[in-house]
Short mmCIF file of C-alpha atoms in Angstrom, two decimals:
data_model
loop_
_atom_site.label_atom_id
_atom_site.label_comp_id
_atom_site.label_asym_id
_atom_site.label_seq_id
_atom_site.Cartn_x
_atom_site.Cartn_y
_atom_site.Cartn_z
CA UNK A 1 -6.52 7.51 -5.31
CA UNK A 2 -9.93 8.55 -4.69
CA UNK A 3 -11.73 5.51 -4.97
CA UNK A 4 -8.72 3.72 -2.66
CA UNK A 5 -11.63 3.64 0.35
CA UNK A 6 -13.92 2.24 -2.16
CA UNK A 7 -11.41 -0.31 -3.55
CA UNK A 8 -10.29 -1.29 0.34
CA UNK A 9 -13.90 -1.82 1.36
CA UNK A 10 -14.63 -4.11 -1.58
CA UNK A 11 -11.48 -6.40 -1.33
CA UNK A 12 -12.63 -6.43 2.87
CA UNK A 13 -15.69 -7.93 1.45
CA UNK A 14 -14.63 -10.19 -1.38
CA UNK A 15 -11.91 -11.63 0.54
CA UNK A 16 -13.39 -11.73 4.01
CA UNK A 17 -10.16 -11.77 6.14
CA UNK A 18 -10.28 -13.34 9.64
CA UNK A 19 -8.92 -9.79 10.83
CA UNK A 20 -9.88 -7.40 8.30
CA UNK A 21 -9.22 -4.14 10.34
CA UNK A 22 -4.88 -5.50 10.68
CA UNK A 23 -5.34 -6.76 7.38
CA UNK A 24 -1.77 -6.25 5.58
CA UNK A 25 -2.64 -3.12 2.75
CA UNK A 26 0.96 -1.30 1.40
CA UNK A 27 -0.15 1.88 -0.83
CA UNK A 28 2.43 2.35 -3.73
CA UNK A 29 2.84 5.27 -4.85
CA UNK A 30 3.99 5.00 -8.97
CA UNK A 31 5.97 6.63 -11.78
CA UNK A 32 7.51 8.82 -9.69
CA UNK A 33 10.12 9.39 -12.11
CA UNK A 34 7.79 10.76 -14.28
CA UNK A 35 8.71 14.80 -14.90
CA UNK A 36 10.67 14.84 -11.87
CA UNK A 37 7.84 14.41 -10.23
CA UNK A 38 6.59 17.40 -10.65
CA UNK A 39 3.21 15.76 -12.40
CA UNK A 40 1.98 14.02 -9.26
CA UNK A 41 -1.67 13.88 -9.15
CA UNK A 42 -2.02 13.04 -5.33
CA UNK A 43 0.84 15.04 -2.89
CA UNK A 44 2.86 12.59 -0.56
CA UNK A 45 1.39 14.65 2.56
CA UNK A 46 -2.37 13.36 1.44
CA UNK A 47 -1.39 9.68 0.69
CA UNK A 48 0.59 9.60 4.00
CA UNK A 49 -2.22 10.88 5.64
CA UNK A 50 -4.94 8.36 4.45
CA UNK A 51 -2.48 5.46 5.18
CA UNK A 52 -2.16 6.79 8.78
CA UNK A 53 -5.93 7.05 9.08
CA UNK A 54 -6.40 3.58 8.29
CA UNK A 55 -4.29 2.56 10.61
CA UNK A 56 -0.64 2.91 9.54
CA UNK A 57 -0.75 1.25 6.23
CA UNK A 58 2.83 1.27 4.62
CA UNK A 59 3.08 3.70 1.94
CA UNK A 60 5.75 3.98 -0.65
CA UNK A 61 6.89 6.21 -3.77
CA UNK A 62 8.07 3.64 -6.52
CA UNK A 63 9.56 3.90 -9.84
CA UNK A 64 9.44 0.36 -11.99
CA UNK A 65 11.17 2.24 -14.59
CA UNK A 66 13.99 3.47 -12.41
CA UNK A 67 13.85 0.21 -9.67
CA UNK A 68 13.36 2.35 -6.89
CA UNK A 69 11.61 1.65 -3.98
CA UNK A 70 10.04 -1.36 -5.49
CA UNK A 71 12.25 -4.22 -3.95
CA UNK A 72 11.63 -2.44 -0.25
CA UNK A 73 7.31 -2.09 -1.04
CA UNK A 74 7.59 -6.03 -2.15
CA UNK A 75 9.83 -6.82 1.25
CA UNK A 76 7.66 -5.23 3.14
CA UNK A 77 4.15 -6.93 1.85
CA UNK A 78 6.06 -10.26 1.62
CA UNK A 79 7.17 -9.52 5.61
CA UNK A 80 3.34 -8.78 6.80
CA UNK A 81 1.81 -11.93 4.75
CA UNK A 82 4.11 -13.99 6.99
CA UNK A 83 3.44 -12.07 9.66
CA UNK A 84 0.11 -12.92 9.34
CA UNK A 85 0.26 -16.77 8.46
CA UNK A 86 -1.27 -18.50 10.55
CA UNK A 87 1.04 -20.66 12.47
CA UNK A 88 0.97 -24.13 12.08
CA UNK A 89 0.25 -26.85 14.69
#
Protein backbone atom coordinates (compact mmCIF):
# COMPACT_ATOMS: atom_id res chain seq x y z
CA UNK A 1 0.00 0.00 0.00
CA UNK A 2 2.64 2.44 0.46
CA UNK A 3 4.22 2.47 -2.71
CA UNK A 4 0.40 2.54 -4.42
CA UNK A 5 1.34 6.51 -5.38
CA UNK A 6 4.55 5.25 -6.65
CA UNK A 7 3.03 2.30 -8.58
CA UNK A 8 0.03 4.80 -10.02
CA UNK A 9 2.58 7.35 -11.19
CA UNK A 10 4.65 4.77 -13.05
CA UNK A 11 1.76 2.93 -14.90
CA UNK A 12 0.57 7.03 -15.77
CA UNK A 13 3.87 7.05 -17.42
CA UNK A 14 4.36 3.68 -19.03
CA UNK A 15 0.99 3.63 -20.38
CA UNK A 16 0.46 7.27 -21.24
CA UNK A 17 -3.40 7.43 -21.19
CA UNK A 18 -5.15 10.11 -23.31
CA UNK A 19 -6.82 11.17 -19.85
CA UNK A 20 -4.62 10.02 -17.23
CA UNK A 21 -6.14 12.08 -14.28
CA UNK A 22 -10.07 9.92 -15.09
CA UNK A 23 -8.01 7.11 -15.84
CA UNK A 24 -10.12 3.93 -14.58
CA UNK A 25 -7.82 2.62 -11.18
CA UNK A 26 -10.14 0.07 -8.70
CA UNK A 27 -7.94 -0.59 -5.38
CA UNK A 28 -8.64 -4.22 -4.10
CA UNK A 29 -8.32 -4.76 -1.01
CA UNK A 30 -7.18 -8.86 -0.45
CA UNK A 31 -7.37 -11.86 1.86
CA UNK A 32 -9.70 -10.43 3.87
CA UNK A 33 -10.67 -13.65 5.17
CA UNK A 34 -7.51 -14.02 6.55
CA UNK A 35 -7.84 -14.16 10.73
CA UNK A 36 -11.09 -12.58 10.53
CA UNK A 37 -9.52 -9.88 9.47
CA UNK A 38 -8.14 -8.98 12.29
CA UNK A 39 -4.40 -9.11 10.52
CA UNK A 40 -5.02 -6.22 8.14
CA UNK A 41 -1.97 -4.33 7.50
CA UNK A 42 -3.67 -1.11 6.01
CA UNK A 43 -7.31 -0.08 7.96
CA UNK A 44 -10.32 0.36 5.45
CA UNK A 45 -10.60 4.15 6.77
CA UNK A 46 -6.85 4.81 5.18
CA UNK A 47 -7.42 2.93 1.84
CA UNK A 48 -10.83 4.71 1.49
CA UNK A 49 -9.22 7.76 2.10
CA UNK A 50 -6.36 7.59 -0.54
CA UNK A 51 -8.93 6.37 -3.16
CA UNK A 52 -11.03 9.52 -2.40
CA UNK A 53 -7.94 11.71 -2.70
CA UNK A 54 -7.24 10.56 -6.03
CA UNK A 55 -10.28 11.24 -7.12
CA UNK A 56 -12.84 8.58 -6.12
CA UNK A 57 -11.09 5.51 -7.21
CA UNK A 58 -13.32 2.38 -6.46
CA UNK A 59 -12.08 0.51 -3.61
CA UNK A 60 -13.01 -2.95 -2.56
CA UNK A 61 -12.31 -5.68 0.28
CA UNK A 62 -11.97 -9.11 -1.63
CA UNK A 63 -11.53 -12.59 -0.64
CA UNK A 64 -10.43 -15.08 -3.77
CA UNK A 65 -10.51 -17.74 -1.28
CA UNK A 66 -14.01 -17.06 -0.05
CA UNK A 67 -15.41 -15.36 -3.70
CA UNK A 68 -16.36 -12.34 -2.12
CA UNK A 69 -16.38 -9.16 -3.51
CA UNK A 70 -14.35 -10.27 -6.42
CA UNK A 71 -17.14 -10.67 -9.17
CA UNK A 72 -18.46 -6.88 -8.12
CA UNK A 73 -14.34 -5.32 -8.23
CA UNK A 74 -14.13 -7.21 -11.86
CA UNK A 75 -17.83 -5.64 -12.88
CA UNK A 76 -16.90 -2.63 -11.92
CA UNK A 77 -13.28 -2.31 -13.85
CA UNK A 78 -14.90 -4.15 -16.81
CA UNK A 79 -17.89 -1.20 -16.59
CA UNK A 80 -15.20 1.87 -16.56
CA UNK A 81 -12.93 0.25 -19.52
CA UNK A 82 -16.12 0.56 -21.59
CA UNK A 83 -16.86 3.54 -20.23
CA UNK A 84 -13.88 4.75 -21.46
CA UNK A 85 -13.67 3.14 -25.06
CA UNK A 86 -13.50 5.30 -27.29
CA UNK A 87 -16.54 5.32 -29.41
CA UNK A 88 -16.39 4.30 -32.75
CA UNK A 89 -17.20 6.29 -35.92
Amino acid sequence: FENLNHWREEFLIQASPSDPENFPFVVLGNKIDVDGGNSRVVSEKKAKAWCASKGNIPYFETSAKEGFNVEAAFQCIAKNALKNEPEEE
